[in-house]
PDB file of C-alpha atoms in Angstrom:
ATOM      1  CA  MET A  94       0.121   0.116   0.091  1.00 66.00           C
ATOM      2  CA  GLN A  95       1.441   3.279  -1.018  1.00 74.00           C
ATOM      3  CA  SER A  96       1.603   5.784   1.542  1.00 94.00           C
ATOM      4  CA  LYS A  97      -0.196   9.283   1.315  1.00 98.00           C
ATOM      5  CA  PRO A  98       1.771  12.787   0.806  1.00 99.00           C
ATOM      6  CA  THR A  99       1.912  14.463   4.132  1.00 99.00           C
ATOM      7  CA  VAL A 100       1.164  17.958   4.362  1.00 99.00           C
ATOM      8  CA  LEU A 101       1.800  21.077   6.858  1.00 99.00           C
ATOM      9  CA  ASP A 102      -0.688  23.502   7.264  1.00 99.00           C
ATOM     10  CA  LEU A 103       0.623  27.014   8.593  1.00 98.00           C
ATOM     11  CA  PHE A 104      -2.070  29.863   9.442  1.00 96.00           C
ATOM     12  CA  CYS A 105      -4.498  26.932   9.336  1.00 98.00           C
ATOM     13  CA  GLY A 106      -7.253  28.767  11.144  1.00 96.00           C
ATOM     14  CA  CYS A 107     -10.305  26.334  11.535  1.00 97.00           C
ATOM     15  CA  GLY A 108      -8.900  24.203   8.620  1.00 98.00           C
ATOM     16  CA  GLY A 109     -10.686  24.541   5.682  1.00 97.00           C
ATOM     17  CA  LEU A 110      -7.746  24.084   3.250  1.00 97.00           C
ATOM     18  CA  SER A 111      -6.527  21.193   5.386  1.00 98.00           C
ATOM     19  CA  LEU A 112     -10.042  19.677   4.664  1.00 98.00           C
ATOM     20  CA  GLY A 113      -9.712  20.040   0.740  1.00 98.00           C
ATOM     21  CA  PHE A 114      -6.131  18.290   0.836  1.00 98.00           C
ATOM     22  CA  ILE A 115      -7.850  15.264   3.179  1.00 98.00           C
ATOM     23  CA  GLN A 116     -10.570  14.951   0.898  1.00 98.00           C
ATOM     24  CA  ALA A 117      -8.045  14.929  -1.982  1.00 98.00           C
ATOM     25  CA  GLY A 118      -6.037  12.108  -0.463  1.00 98.00           C
ATOM     26  CA  PHE A 119      -3.671  13.579   1.570  1.00 98.00           C
ATOM     27  CA  ASP A 120      -2.464  13.157   4.965  1.00 98.00           C
ATOM     28  CA  VAL A 121      -2.453  16.535   6.837  1.00 99.00           C
ATOM     29  CA  LYS A 122      -0.196  15.925   9.760  1.00 98.00           C
ATOM     30  CA  LEU A 123      -0.082  19.117  11.480  1.00 99.00           C
ATOM     31  CA  GLY A 124      -1.881  22.648  11.542  1.00 99.00           C
ATOM     32  CA  ILE A 125      -0.461  25.489  13.218  1.00 99.00           C
ATOM     33  CA  ASP A 126      -2.159  29.026  14.191  1.00 97.00           C
ATOM     34  CA  ALA A 127      -1.901  31.681  16.363  1.00 96.00           C
ATOM     35  CA  TRP A 128      -5.575  31.767  17.253  1.00 96.00           C
ATOM     36  CA  GLN A 129      -6.539  29.365  20.161  1.00 98.00           C
ATOM     37  CA  ASP A 130     -10.190  29.240  19.606  1.00 98.00           C
ATOM     38  CA  ALA A 131      -9.378  28.383  15.876  1.00 98.00           C
ATOM     39  CA  ILE A 132      -7.001  25.372  17.011  1.00 99.00           C
ATOM     40  CA  LYS A 133      -9.601  24.214  19.204  1.00 98.00           C
ATOM     41  CA  THR A 134     -12.016  23.870  16.320  1.00 98.00           C
ATOM     42  CA  TYR A 135      -9.193  22.642  14.118  1.00 99.00           C
ATOM     43  CA  THR A 136      -8.450  19.724  16.387  1.00 98.00           C
ATOM     44  CA  ALA A 137     -12.040  18.764  16.919  1.00 98.00           C
ATOM     45  CA  THR A 138     -12.889  18.679  13.288  1.00 97.00           C
ATOM     46  CA  HIS A 139      -9.481  16.958  12.418  1.00 97.00           C
ATOM     47  CA  GLN A 140      -9.134  14.075  14.980  1.00 94.00           C
ATOM     48  CA  ASN A 141      -6.260  12.532  13.191  1.00 95.00           C
ATOM     49  CA  THR A 142      -4.298  15.768  12.886  1.00 98.00           C
ATOM     50  CA  GLN A 143      -2.164  17.642  15.440  1.00 98.00           C
ATOM     51  CA  GLY A 144      -3.279  21.370  16.036  1.00 98.00           C
ATOM     52  CA  ILE A 145      -0.708  23.691  17.712  1.00 98.00           C
ATOM     53  CA  VAL A 146      -1.026  27.174  18.753  1.00 99.00           C
ATOM     54  CA  ALA A 147       1.827  29.087  18.009  1.00 98.00           C
ATOM     55  CA  ASP A 148       2.780  32.438  17.037  1.00 95.00           C
ATOM     56  CA  LEU A 149       4.973  32.113  13.626  1.00 94.00           C
ATOM     57  CA  PHE A 150       6.311  35.576  14.027  1.00 91.00           C
ATOM     58  CA  THR A 151       8.415  34.013  16.662  1.00 94.00           C
ATOM     59  CA  THR A 152       8.401  30.215  16.352  1.00 97.00           C
ATOM     60  CA  THR A 153      10.829  28.628  14.128  1.00 97.00           C
ATOM     61  CA  PRO A 154      10.215  25.162  12.048  1.00 98.00           C
ATOM     62  CA  GLU A 155      13.249  23.939  14.036  1.00 99.00           C
ATOM     63  CA  GLN A 156      11.069  24.470  17.570  1.00 98.00           C
ATOM     64  CA  ILE A 157       7.935  23.090  15.662  1.00 99.00           C
ATOM     65  CA  SER A 158       9.838  19.767  14.397  1.00 98.00           C
ATOM     66  CA  GLN A 159      11.410  19.338  17.818  1.00 98.00           C
ATOM     67  CA  GLN A 160       8.106  19.842  19.618  1.00 98.00           C
ATOM     68  CA  THR A 161       6.105  17.808  17.316  1.00 98.00           C
ATOM     69  CA  GLN A 162       8.900  14.957  16.049  1.00 98.00           C
ATOM     70  CA  ILE A 163       7.802  15.826  12.574  1.00 98.00           C
ATOM     71  CA  ASN A 164      10.833  15.828  10.579  1.00 97.00           C
ATOM     72  CA  GLN A 165       9.815  15.340   6.966  1.00 98.00           C
ATOM     73  CA  ILE A 166       6.489  16.619   5.224  1.00 99.00           C
ATOM     74  CA  ASP A 167       5.843  16.522   1.334  1.00 99.00           C
ATOM     75  CA  VAL A 168       3.650  19.573   1.088  1.00 99.00           C
ATOM     76  CA  ILE A 169       3.421  22.605   2.862  1.00 99.00           C
ATOM     77  CA  ILE A 170      -0.046  24.864   2.556  1.00 99.00           C
ATOM     78  CA  GLY A 171      -1.082  27.934   4.390  1.00 96.00           C
ATOM     79  CA  GLY A 172      -2.452  31.336   3.904  1.00 89.00           C
ATOM     80  CA  PRO A 173      -0.532  34.141   5.977  1.00 84.00           C
ATOM     81  CA  PRO A 174      -2.802  36.830   7.250  1.00 75.00           C
ATOM     82  CA  CYS A 175      -4.094  38.996   4.543  1.00 54.00           C
ATOM     83  CA  GLN A 176      -5.261  41.840   6.574  1.00 50.00           C
ATOM     84  CA  GLY A 177      -2.870  44.202   5.068  1.00 46.00           C
ATOM     85  CA  PHE A 178      -3.228  43.337   1.430  1.00 46.00           C
ATOM     86  CA  SER A 179      -6.942  42.951   1.380  1.00 40.00           C
ATOM     87  CA  ILE A 180      -9.301  45.816  -0.104  1.00 44.00           C
ATOM     88  CA  ALA A 181     -11.942  44.795   2.860  1.00 46.00           C
ATOM     89  CA  GLY A 182      -9.790  46.907   5.181  1.00 50.00           C
ATOM     90  CA  LYS A 183      -7.143  49.447   5.351  1.00 52.00           C
ATOM     91  CA  ARG A 184      -4.568  47.794   2.690  1.00 47.00           C
ATOM     92  CA  MET A 185      -1.047  49.059   4.135  1.00 48.00           C
ATOM     93  CA  ILE A 186       1.984  47.816   2.446  1.00 47.00           C
ATOM     94  CA  ASP A 187       3.978  48.485   5.962  1.00 53.00           C
ATOM     95  CA  ASP A 188       1.334  46.239   8.031  1.00 48.00           C
ATOM     96  CA  GLU A 189       3.651  43.767   9.964  1.00 53.00           C
ATOM     97  CA  ARG A 190       1.455  41.070   9.263  1.00 47.00           C
ATOM     98  CA  ASN A 191       2.523  41.186   5.390  1.00 54.00           C
ATOM     99  CA  GLN A 192       5.825  40.031   6.598  1.00 72.00           C
ATOM    100  CA  LEU A 193       4.583  36.614   7.836  1.00 83.00           C
ATOM    101  CA  TYR A 194       4.921  35.272   4.539  1.00 86.00           C
ATOM    102  CA  LYS A 195       8.551  35.037   5.130  1.00 88.00           C
ATOM    103  CA  SER A 196       7.804  32.499   8.245  1.00 92.00           C
ATOM    104  CA  PHE A 197       6.281  30.434   5.447  1.00 94.00           C
ATOM    105  CA  VAL A 198       9.480  30.402   3.543  1.00 95.00           C
ATOM    106  CA  GLU A 199      11.434  29.579   6.639  1.00 96.00           C
ATOM    107  CA  PHE A 200       9.209  26.671   6.761  1.00 98.00           C
ATOM    108  CA  VAL A 201       9.648  25.649   3.153  1.00 98.00           C
ATOM    109  CA  ARG A 202      13.572  26.258   3.437  1.00 98.00           C
ATOM    110  CA  PHE A 203      13.623  23.886   6.708  1.00 99.00           C
ATOM    111  CA  TYR A 204      11.264  21.044   5.639  1.00 99.00           C
ATOM    112  CA  ARG A 205      12.250  21.273   1.879  1.00 99.00           C
ATOM    113  CA  PRO A 206       8.692  19.838   0.618  1.00 99.00           C
ATOM    114  CA  LYS A 207       8.401  18.331  -2.572  1.00 99.00           C
ATOM    115  CA  ALA A 208       5.574  21.161  -3.204  1.00 98.00           C
ATOM    116  CA  PHE A 209       3.937  23.887  -1.461  1.00 98.00           C
ATOM    117  CA  LEU A 210       0.788  26.214  -1.833  1.00 97.00           C
ATOM    118  CA  MET A 211       0.585  29.641  -0.181  1.00 92.00           C
ATOM    119  CA  GLU A 212      -3.170  31.259  -1.022  1.00 88.00           C
ATOM    120  CA  ASN A 213      -3.596  35.117  -0.091  1.00 74.00           C
ATOM    121  CA  VAL A 214      -6.132  37.497  -1.635  1.00 53.00           C
ATOM    122  CA  PRO A 215      -5.818  38.759  -5.204  1.00 60.00           C
ATOM    123  CA  ASN A 216      -4.586  42.265  -4.065  1.00 64.00           C
ATOM    124  CA  MET A 217      -1.175  40.743  -2.955  1.00 61.00           C
ATOM    125  CA  MET A 218      -0.265  40.630  -6.466  1.00 61.00           C
ATOM    126  CA  SER A 219      -0.592  44.361  -7.008  1.00 61.00           C
ATOM    127  CA  MET A 220       0.607  45.488  -3.759  1.00 60.00           C
ATOM    128  CA  GLY A 221       3.354  48.098  -4.149  1.00 64.00           C
ATOM    129  CA  LYS A 222       3.101  48.281  -8.023  1.00 70.00           C
ATOM    130  CA  GLY A 223       3.868  44.078  -7.649  1.00 71.00           C
ATOM    131  CA  LEU A 224       7.041  44.239  -5.648  1.00 78.00           C
ATOM    132  CA  ILE A 225       5.400  42.215  -2.804  1.00 78.00           C
ATOM    133  CA  LYS A 226       4.609  39.400  -5.492  1.00 82.00           C
ATOM    134  CA  GLU A 227       8.155  39.914  -6.882  1.00 87.00           C
ATOM    135  CA  GLN A 228      10.076  39.665  -3.642  1.00 85.00           C
ATOM    136  CA  ILE A 229       7.993  36.376  -2.397  1.00 87.00           C
ATOM    137  CA  THR A 230       8.405  35.050  -5.958  1.00 91.00           C
ATOM    138  CA  GLN A 231      12.146  35.366  -5.503  1.00 94.00           C
ATOM    139  CA  ASP A 232      12.393  34.223  -2.027  1.00 94.00           C
ATOM    140  CA  PHE A 233      10.984  30.851  -3.303  1.00 95.00           C
ATOM    141  CA  GLU A 234      12.897  30.526  -6.445  1.00 97.00           C
ATOM    142  CA  GLN A 235      16.248  31.093  -4.147  1.00 98.00           C
ATOM    143  CA  LEU A 236      15.302  27.721  -2.579  1.00 98.00           C
ATOM    144  CA  GLY A 237      15.268  26.186  -5.994  1.00 98.00           C
ATOM    145  CA  TYR A 238      11.384  26.215  -6.592  1.00 98.00           C
ATOM    146  CA  THR A 239       9.553  26.946  -9.763  1.00 97.00           C
ATOM    147  CA  VAL A 240       6.495  29.508  -8.878  1.00 94.00           C
ATOM    148  CA  SER A 241       3.372  30.239 -10.857  1.00 91.00           C
ATOM    149  CA  SER A 242       0.613  32.498  -9.701  1.00 82.00           C
TER     150      SER A 242
END
């Protein structure tokens, strides 16, 4: 029997993206979010998946690996907070949450998954005249990944 590809979900919220991957046949090993109530819901609805409350501004992939004993992942998924990019709020290029994508990059650097999926609002593509999208793309390409959006 062939094993299912393993998944790590960053900024998982209540687990919608994890659910889609589970339904597609993946084995979601871990979901991480800073919002404790979201993780309570996540662990209640994803009983075969570990959920962790962690602030990804300060928590490193090494710390997560040590805490969970998860050292290998096939796919990393997630949606870093989008409030600074979204037209639904004050679209601010200097919103500190806009920098959380760098944590996603660090997890990709550490785990070296076969693939990753980072989702966000459409306006992230045009923020700063496209410079943010360009920087994010460059960060992943420097790790050896091909990026499409």
